[in-house]
XYZ file of C-alpha atoms in Angstrom:
547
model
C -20.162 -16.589 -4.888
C -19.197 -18.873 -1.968
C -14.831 -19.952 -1.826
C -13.112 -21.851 0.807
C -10.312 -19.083 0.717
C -10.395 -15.752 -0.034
C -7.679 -13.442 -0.326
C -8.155 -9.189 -0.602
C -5.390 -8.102 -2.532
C -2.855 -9.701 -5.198
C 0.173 -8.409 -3.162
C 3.375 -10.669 -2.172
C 1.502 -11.733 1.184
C -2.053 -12.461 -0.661
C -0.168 -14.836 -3.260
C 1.842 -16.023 -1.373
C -0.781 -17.497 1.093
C -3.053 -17.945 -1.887
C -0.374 -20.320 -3.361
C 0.469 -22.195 -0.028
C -3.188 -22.826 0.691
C -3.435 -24.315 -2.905
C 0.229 -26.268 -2.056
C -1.557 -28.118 0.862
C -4.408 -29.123 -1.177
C -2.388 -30.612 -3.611
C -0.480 -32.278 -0.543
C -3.307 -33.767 1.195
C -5.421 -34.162 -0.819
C -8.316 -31.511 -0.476
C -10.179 -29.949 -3.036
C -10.592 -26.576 -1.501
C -11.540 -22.884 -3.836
C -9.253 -20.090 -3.562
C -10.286 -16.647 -4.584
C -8.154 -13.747 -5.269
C -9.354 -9.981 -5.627
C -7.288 -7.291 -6.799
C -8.158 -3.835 -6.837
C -6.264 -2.788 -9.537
C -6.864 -3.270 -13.266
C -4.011 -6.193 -13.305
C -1.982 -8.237 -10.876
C 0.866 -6.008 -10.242
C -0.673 -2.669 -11.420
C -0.708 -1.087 -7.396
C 2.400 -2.604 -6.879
C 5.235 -0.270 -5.783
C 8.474 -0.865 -3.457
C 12.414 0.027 -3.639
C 13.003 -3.858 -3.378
C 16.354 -5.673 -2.683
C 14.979 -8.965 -2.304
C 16.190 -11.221 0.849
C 14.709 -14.445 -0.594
C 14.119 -16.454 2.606
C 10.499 -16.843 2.115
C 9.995 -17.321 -1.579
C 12.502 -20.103 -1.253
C 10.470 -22.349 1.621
C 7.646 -21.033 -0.969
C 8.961 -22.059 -4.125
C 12.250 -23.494 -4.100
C 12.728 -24.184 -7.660
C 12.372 -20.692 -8.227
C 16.164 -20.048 -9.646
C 15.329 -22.977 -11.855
C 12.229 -20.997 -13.377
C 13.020 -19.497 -16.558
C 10.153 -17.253 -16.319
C 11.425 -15.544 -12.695
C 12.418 -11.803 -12.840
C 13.817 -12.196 -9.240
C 17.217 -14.072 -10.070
C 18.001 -11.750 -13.065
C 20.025 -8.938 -10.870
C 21.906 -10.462 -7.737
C 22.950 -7.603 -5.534
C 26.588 -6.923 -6.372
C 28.006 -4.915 -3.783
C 25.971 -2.095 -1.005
C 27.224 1.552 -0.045
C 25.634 3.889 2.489
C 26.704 7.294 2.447
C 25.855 10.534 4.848
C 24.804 13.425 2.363
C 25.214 16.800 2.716
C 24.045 19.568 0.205
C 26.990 19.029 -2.186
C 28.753 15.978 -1.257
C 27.658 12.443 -0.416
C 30.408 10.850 2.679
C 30.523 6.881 2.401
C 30.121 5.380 5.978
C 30.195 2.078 7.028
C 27.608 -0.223 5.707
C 25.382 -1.478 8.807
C 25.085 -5.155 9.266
C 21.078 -4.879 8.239
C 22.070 -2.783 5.022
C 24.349 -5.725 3.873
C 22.985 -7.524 0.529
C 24.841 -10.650 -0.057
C 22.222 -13.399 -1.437
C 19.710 -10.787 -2.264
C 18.177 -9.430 -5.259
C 17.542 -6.307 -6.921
C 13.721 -6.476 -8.281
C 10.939 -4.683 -9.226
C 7.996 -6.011 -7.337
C 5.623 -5.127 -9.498
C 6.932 -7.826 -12.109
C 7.662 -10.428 -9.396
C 3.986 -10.263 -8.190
C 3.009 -11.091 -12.123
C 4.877 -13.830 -11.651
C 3.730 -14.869 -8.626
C 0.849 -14.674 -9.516
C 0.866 -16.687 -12.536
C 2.126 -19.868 -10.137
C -1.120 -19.047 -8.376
C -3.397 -19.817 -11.298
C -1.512 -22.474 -11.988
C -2.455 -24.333 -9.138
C -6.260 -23.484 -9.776
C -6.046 -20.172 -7.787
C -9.203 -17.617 -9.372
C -7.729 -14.376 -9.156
C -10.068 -11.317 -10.178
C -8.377 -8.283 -11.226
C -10.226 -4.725 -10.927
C -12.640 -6.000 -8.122
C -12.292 -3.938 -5.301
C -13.099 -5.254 -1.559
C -15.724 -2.332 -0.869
C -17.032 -3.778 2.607
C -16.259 -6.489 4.872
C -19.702 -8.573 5.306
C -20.387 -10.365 9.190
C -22.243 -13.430 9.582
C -25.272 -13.707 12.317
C -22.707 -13.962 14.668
C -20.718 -10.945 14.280
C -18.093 -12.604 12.730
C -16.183 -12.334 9.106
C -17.757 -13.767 6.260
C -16.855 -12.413 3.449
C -16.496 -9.283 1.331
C -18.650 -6.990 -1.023
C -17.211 -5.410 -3.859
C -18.142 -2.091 -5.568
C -20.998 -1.351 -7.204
C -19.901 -0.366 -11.456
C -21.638 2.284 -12.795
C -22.859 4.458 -10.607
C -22.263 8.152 -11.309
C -20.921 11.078 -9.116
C -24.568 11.897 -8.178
C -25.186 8.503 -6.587
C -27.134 7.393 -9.215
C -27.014 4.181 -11.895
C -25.678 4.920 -14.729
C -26.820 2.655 -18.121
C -23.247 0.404 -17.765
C -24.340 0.114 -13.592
C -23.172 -3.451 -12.161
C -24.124 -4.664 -8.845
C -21.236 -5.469 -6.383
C -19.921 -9.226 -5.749
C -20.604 -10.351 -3.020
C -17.850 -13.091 -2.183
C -18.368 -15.260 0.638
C -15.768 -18.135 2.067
C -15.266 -19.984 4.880
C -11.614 -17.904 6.038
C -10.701 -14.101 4.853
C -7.487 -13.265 4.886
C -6.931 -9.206 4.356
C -3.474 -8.516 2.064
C -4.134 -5.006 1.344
C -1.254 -3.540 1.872
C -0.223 -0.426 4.095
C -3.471 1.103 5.989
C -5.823 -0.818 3.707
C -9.518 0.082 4.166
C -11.108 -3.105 5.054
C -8.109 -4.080 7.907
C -8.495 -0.809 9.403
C -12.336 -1.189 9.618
C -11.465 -4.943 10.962
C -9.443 -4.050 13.642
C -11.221 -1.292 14.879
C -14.758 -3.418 14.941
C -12.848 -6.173 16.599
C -10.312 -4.136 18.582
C -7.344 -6.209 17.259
C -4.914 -3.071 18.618
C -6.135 -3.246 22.176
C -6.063 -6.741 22.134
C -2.339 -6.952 21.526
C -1.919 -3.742 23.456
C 0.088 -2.630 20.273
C 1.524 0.720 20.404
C 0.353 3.406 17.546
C 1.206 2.660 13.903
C 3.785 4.754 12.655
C 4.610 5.390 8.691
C 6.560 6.301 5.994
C 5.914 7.771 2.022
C 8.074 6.521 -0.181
C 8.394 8.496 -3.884
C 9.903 6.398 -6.001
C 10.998 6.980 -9.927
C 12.403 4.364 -12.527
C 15.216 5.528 -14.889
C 16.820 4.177 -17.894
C 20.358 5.897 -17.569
C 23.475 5.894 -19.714
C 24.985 2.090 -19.877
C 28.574 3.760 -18.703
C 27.137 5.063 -16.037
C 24.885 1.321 -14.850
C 26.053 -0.497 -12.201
C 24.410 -3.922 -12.317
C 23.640 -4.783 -8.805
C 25.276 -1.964 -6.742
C 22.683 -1.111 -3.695
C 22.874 2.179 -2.759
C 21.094 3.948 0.567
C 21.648 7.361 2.134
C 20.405 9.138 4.982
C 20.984 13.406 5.227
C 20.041 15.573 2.268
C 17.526 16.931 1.837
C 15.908 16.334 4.736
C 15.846 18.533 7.965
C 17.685 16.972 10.704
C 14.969 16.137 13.269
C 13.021 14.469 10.248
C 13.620 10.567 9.478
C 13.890 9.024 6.316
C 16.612 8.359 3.546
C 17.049 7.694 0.437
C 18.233 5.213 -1.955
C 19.266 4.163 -5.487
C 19.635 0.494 -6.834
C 20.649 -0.852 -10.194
C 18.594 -3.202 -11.693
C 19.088 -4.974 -14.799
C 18.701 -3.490 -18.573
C 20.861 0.030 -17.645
C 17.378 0.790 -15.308
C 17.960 2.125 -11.824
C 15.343 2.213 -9.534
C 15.413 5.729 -6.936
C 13.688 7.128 -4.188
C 13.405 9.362 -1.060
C 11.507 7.562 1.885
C 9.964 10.779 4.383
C 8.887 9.244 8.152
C 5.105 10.840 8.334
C 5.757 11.642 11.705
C 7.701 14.966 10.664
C 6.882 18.397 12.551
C 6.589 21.447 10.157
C 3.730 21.247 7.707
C 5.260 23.567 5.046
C 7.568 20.163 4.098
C 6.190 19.131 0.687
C 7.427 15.456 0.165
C 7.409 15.363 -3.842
C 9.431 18.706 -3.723
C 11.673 17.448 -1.229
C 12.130 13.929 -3.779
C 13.130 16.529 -6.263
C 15.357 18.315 -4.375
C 17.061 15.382 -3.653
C 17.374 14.260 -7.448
C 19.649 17.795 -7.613
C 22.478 16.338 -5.452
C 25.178 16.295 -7.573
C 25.226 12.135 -6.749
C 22.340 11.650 -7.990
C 22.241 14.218 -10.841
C 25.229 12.633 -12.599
C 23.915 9.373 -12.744
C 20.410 10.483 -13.820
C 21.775 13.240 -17.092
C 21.105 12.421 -20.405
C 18.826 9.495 -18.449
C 14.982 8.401 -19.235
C 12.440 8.927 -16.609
C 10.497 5.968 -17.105
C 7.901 5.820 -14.247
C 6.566 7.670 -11.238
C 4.726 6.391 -7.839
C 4.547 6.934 -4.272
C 3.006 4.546 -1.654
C 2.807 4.315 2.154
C 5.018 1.705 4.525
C 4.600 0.770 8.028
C 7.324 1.711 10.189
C 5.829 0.992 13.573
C 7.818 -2.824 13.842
C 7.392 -5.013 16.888
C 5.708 -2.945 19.066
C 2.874 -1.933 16.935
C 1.862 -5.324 15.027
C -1.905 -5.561 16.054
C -3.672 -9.037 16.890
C -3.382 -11.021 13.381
C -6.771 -13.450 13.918
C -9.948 -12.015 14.102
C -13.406 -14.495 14.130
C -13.443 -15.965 10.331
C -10.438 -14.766 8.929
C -6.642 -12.702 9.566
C -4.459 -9.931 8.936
C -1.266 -10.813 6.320
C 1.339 -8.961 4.955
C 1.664 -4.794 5.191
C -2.052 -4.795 6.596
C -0.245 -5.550 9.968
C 2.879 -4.102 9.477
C 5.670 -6.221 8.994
C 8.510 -4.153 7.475
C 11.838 -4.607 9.087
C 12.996 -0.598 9.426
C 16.535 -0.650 9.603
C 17.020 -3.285 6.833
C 14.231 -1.378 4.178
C 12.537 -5.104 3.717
C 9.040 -6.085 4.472
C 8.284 -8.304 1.229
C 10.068 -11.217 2.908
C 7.997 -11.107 5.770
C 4.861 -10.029 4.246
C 5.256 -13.781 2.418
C 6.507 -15.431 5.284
C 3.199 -14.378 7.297
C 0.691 -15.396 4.269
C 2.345 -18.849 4.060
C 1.467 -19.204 8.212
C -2.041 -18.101 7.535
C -2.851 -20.115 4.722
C -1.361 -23.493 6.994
C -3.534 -22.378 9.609
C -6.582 -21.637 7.652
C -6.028 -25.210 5.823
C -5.451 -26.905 8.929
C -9.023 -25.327 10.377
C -10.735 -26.202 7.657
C -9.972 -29.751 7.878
C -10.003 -30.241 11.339
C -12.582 -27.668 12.443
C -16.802 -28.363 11.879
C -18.065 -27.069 8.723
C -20.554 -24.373 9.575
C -18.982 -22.639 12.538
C -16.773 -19.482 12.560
C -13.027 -21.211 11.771
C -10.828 -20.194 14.663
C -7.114 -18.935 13.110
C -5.494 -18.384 16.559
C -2.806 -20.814 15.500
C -1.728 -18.238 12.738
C -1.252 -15.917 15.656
C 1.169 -18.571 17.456
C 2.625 -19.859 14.624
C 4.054 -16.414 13.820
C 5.388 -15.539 17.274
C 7.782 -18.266 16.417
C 8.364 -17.613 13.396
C 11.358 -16.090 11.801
C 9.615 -13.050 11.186
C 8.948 -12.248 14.903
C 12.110 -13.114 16.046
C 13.409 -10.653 13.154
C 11.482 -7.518 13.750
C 11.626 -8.175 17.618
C 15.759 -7.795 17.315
C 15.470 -4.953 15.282
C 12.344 -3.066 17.224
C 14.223 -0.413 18.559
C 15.564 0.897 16.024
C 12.959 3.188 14.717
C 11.910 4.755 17.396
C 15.457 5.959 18.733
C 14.833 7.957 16.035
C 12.322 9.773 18.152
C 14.055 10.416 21.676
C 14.635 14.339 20.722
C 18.058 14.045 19.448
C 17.586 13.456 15.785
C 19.158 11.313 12.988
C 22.774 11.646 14.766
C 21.156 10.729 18.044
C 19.230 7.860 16.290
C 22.349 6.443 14.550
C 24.173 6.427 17.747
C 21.417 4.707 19.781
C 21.507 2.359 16.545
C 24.875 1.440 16.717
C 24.874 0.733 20.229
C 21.335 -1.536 19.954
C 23.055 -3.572 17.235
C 26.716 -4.181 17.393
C 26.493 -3.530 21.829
C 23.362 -5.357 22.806
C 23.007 -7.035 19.339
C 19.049 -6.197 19.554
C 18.463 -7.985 23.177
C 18.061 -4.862 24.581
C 16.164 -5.346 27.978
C 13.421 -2.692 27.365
C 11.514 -1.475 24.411
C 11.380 1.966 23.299
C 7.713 3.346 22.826
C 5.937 4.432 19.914
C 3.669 7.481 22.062
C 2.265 9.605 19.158
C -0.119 8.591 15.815
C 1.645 10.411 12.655
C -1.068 12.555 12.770
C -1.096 14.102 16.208
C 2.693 15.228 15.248
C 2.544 18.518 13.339
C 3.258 21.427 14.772
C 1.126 24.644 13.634
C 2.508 26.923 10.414
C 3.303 30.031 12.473
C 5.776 27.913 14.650
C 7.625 26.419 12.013
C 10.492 28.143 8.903
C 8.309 27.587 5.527
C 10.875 25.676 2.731
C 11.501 27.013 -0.592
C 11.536 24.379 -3.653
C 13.317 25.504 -6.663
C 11.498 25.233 -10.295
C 11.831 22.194 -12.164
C 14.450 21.414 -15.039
C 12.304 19.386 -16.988
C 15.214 16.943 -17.459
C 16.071 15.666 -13.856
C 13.329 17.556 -11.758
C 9.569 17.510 -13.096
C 6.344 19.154 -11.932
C 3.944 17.027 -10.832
C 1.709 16.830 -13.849
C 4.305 15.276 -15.856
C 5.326 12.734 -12.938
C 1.572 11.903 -12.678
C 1.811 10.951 -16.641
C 4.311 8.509 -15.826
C 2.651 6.596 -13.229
C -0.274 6.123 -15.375
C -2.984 6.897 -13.084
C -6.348 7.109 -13.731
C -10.017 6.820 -12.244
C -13.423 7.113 -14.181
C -14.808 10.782 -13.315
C -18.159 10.331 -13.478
C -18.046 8.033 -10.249
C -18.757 9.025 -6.515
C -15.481 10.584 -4.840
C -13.462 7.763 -3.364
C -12.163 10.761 -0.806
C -14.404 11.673 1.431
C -14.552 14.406 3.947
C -16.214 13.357 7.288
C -17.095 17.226 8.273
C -16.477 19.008 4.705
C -15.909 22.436 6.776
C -13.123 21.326 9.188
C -10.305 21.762 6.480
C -11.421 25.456 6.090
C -11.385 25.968 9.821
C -8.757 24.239 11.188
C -5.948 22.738 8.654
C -5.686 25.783 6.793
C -5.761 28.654 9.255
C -3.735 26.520 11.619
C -1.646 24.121 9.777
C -1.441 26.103 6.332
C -3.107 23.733 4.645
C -0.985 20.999 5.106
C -2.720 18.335 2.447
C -1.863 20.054 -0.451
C 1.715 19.062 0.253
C 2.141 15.607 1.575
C -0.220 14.331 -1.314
C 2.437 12.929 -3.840
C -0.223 13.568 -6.684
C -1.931 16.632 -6.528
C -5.292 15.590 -5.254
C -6.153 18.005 -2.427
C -6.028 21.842 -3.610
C -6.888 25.078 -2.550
C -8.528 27.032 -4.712
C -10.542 30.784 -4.286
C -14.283 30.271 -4.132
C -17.031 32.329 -5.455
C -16.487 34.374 -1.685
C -12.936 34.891 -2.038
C -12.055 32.232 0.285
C -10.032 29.290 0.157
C -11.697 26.315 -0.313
C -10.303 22.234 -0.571
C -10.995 21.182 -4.065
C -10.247 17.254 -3.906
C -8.851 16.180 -7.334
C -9.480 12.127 -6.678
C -8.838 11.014 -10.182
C -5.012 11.679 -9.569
C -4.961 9.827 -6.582
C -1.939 7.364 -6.286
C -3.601 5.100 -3.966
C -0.998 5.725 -1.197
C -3.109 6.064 1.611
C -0.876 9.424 2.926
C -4.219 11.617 3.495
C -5.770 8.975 5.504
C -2.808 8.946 7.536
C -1.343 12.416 7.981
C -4.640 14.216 8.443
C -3.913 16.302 11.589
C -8.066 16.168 12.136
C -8.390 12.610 10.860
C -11.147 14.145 8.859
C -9.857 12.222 5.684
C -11.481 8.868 4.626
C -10.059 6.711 1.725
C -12.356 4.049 0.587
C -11.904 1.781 -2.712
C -13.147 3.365 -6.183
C -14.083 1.539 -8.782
C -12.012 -1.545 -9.713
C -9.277 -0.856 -11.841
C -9.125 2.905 -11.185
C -5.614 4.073 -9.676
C -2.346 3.945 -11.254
C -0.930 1.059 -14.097
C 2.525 0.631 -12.755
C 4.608 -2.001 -14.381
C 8.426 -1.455 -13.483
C 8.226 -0.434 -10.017
């Protein structure tokens, strides 16, 4: 199947370019095909983010959006924002930073907004195909983009076709933009084959996991509106991240600890230490005789300025989190991520029309048209930020640094602080580091994973070749566990790597890839980068709906 457009991944940034594209069609004109795939079983269904909406894109976008009776955005304005210092028992209110201020913003889930979104899509004539997942990037003769195979249905863990087999799409189009999201498969194999980092001479990616629940909590205790972040608790001092709680509307609050995956000491177990922090007495109040009504975990870029890779590539770009445009200090990327879509799809509609049918279309202008854009000249003042963070002197050190870079030299600082290590190259091994002790679950405010698994409503066909994939199956038993203690089984949010006793009375990795949560954290924190994630089947993963 042959488009003019097509977009990989029904995100903010895919839609949002998707419906631009379709905007300039209307405007000139042009008759021009958009396609839309979505890996997950509906639009919105991968969708996860603690989301105070600054709505600077969606209104060039769509700015009769407040009018639109049908918008989730404008039902909870942001009311009033608190940032506190916690320690084990109490929580100290500080003063709010100027990037942590939410006047004009709105408290969301994104999950619903993108259903939204992308209803305006098809309403313009944009074809978007949910549960097709973008398997492999396909080149032309000349080496450049042109197009994308999906995965093959139906073929069982042996390799071979089952009765209900289904050959792959393959969806060809004259521009293909990648919106996957944070570390997405195809946009890593992109800008690796077309050296998109070394191009820009970006600096090394750095990221975040953020675990994330959705509660429906007492209505005395619901603050419509009230924005709440915190840095301290439970988190060791040398490791970055905070956490945060924001009231949405209907008495649900949506929660979440945020862990930098650059941390040290491999015995940290990220959804213990999200549990932990649900025990602060802070958040413990507001969460008894509460619902639990959902559970996810996904990846973020938090590299910035410094580390945004070369956006064009021959036939096609990079949009949204598959660069890495999250603005740190003020937890927002889904402004951005829409902002950048909307330049790609003007540039991909202006090569179309002005460039010779046949030929690779040329989107440098995408790249030029963001570097003065808003968005560059808003992570570029905020680009050191993140990495003072990392100068040895931990989260006090980084908030002084932080004040001084924003209220001092009001982000004009006249160097830039370096990025110098990939997540992965960061852990220290187990016999150097203090292992951490996790309490048992309450079953009322704390969970074991199984149960928090439930509630995301994740799930993958079994009978399907492992979407994990070990590049040397023996390294794990050689290096991450003798050295690093095996160090998998414990930033997974979902219980998919585990080490179980063999027939030998070793350990062994047993990888559990039906739970997988699709948030790309093995790929990343693999100290052997032995870890591959590639797509599954359409549709497998989790069903989110509220986050």
């Amino acid at each position: 199947m042959h488009f003019d457009l097509l977009v990989v991944g029904a995100g903010p940034a895919g839609l949002s370019a998707a419906i631009r594209f379709k905007q300039l069609c209307k405007e000139k004109g042009q008759d021009l095909s958009v396609c839309v795939i979505e890996k997950g079983s509906e639009v919105g269904a991968h969708i996860l983010s603690g989301n105070v909406l600054q709505p600077t894109a969606l209104e060039e976008l769509l700015p009769e959006w407040r009018d639109d009776a049908d918008c989730p955005v404008h039902r909870q304005p942001a009311t009033a924002s608190r940032f506190y210092y916690m320690t084990s028992k109490f929580g100290v209110r500080l003063p709010n930073p100027p990037q942590m201020k939410h006047k004009g913003n709105f408290v969301i889930s994104l999950s619903e907004t993108v259903r939204w979104l992308g209803r305006k899509a098809e309403e313009l004539g944009v074809e978007i195909f949910p549960g097709f997942a973008g398997a492999k990037v396909m080149y032309g003769p000349g080496g450049e983009v042109h197009g994308v195979q999906t995965n093959d249905f139906g073929v069982g863990k042996d390799g071979k076709r089952k009765d209900s087999f289904q050959l792959g799409m393959a969806l060809t189009a004259r521009a293909t933009l990648l919106a996957e999201g944070c570390r997405g498969s195809l946009s890593q194999a992109v800008m690796k084959r077309f050296g998109l980092r070394e191009k820009a001479g970006a600096q090394p990616q750095t990221y975040a996991l953020g675990l994330k629940e959705v509660w429906e909590v007492a209505p005395e205790k619901h603050k419509p509106g009230l924005v709440v972040h915190a840095v301290g608790h439970p988190l060791p001092w040398d490791v970055y991240g905070g956490s945060f709680i924001y009231h949405m509307p209907d008495n649900r609050v949506a929660l979440g600890l945020v862990v930098a995956l650059d941390y040290r000491n491999p015995h940290l177990n990220l959804f213990q230490e999200f549990q932990q922090w649900k025990r602060h007495p802070m958040v413990s109040r507001l969460l008894e005789g509460g619902t639990c009504l959902q559970y996810g975990a996904r990846t973020l870029n938090e590299g910035g300025w410094q580390s945004i890779p070369s956006l064009a590539f021959p036939g096609g770009a990079l949009v949204g989190d598959s660069a890495g445009f999250l603005n740190v200090p003020k937890i927002k990327g889904t402004h951005t991520a829409m902002k950048s879509g909307m330049l790609a799809a003007e540039a991909a509609f202006n090569a179309m029309t002005s460039q010779p049918a046949g030929k690779p279309l040329d989107l440098s202008a995408y790249e030029t048209s963001f570097k003065s854009s808003w968005v560059d000249q808003e992570l570029f003042r905020e680009r050191n930020i993140r990495p003072s963070f990392s100068l040895g002197a931990g989260i006090w050190g980084g908030i002084a640094y932080s004040a001084l870079d924003t209220y001092l030299l009001r982000g004009q600082a006249p160097w830039t602080l370096r990025h110098r290590y990939a997540d992965h190259e960061r852990l220290k091994p187990a016999a150097e580091c203090a292992p951490r002790e996790y309490p048992k679950p309450d079953g009322q405010i704390t969970f074991d994973l199984n149960t928090s698994l439930f509630r995301s409503q994740t799930n993958h066909e079994h009978d399907q070749p492992p979407h994990l994939r070990l590049v040397n199956p023996k390294l794990p038993e050689v290096v991450n566990l003798p050295v690093y203690d095996g160090p998998e089984a414990r930033y997974c949010p979902a219980g998919v790597y585990e080490w179980v006793t063999g027939e030998d009375g070793g350990k062994q990795l047993q990888i559990n890839a039906q739970n997988c949560l699709h948030c790309k954290a093995c790929d990343i924190k693999d100290p052997t980068q032995n870890i591959r994630w590639t797509v599954p089947e359409g549709g497998g993963g989790p069903s989110y709906t509220v986050m």
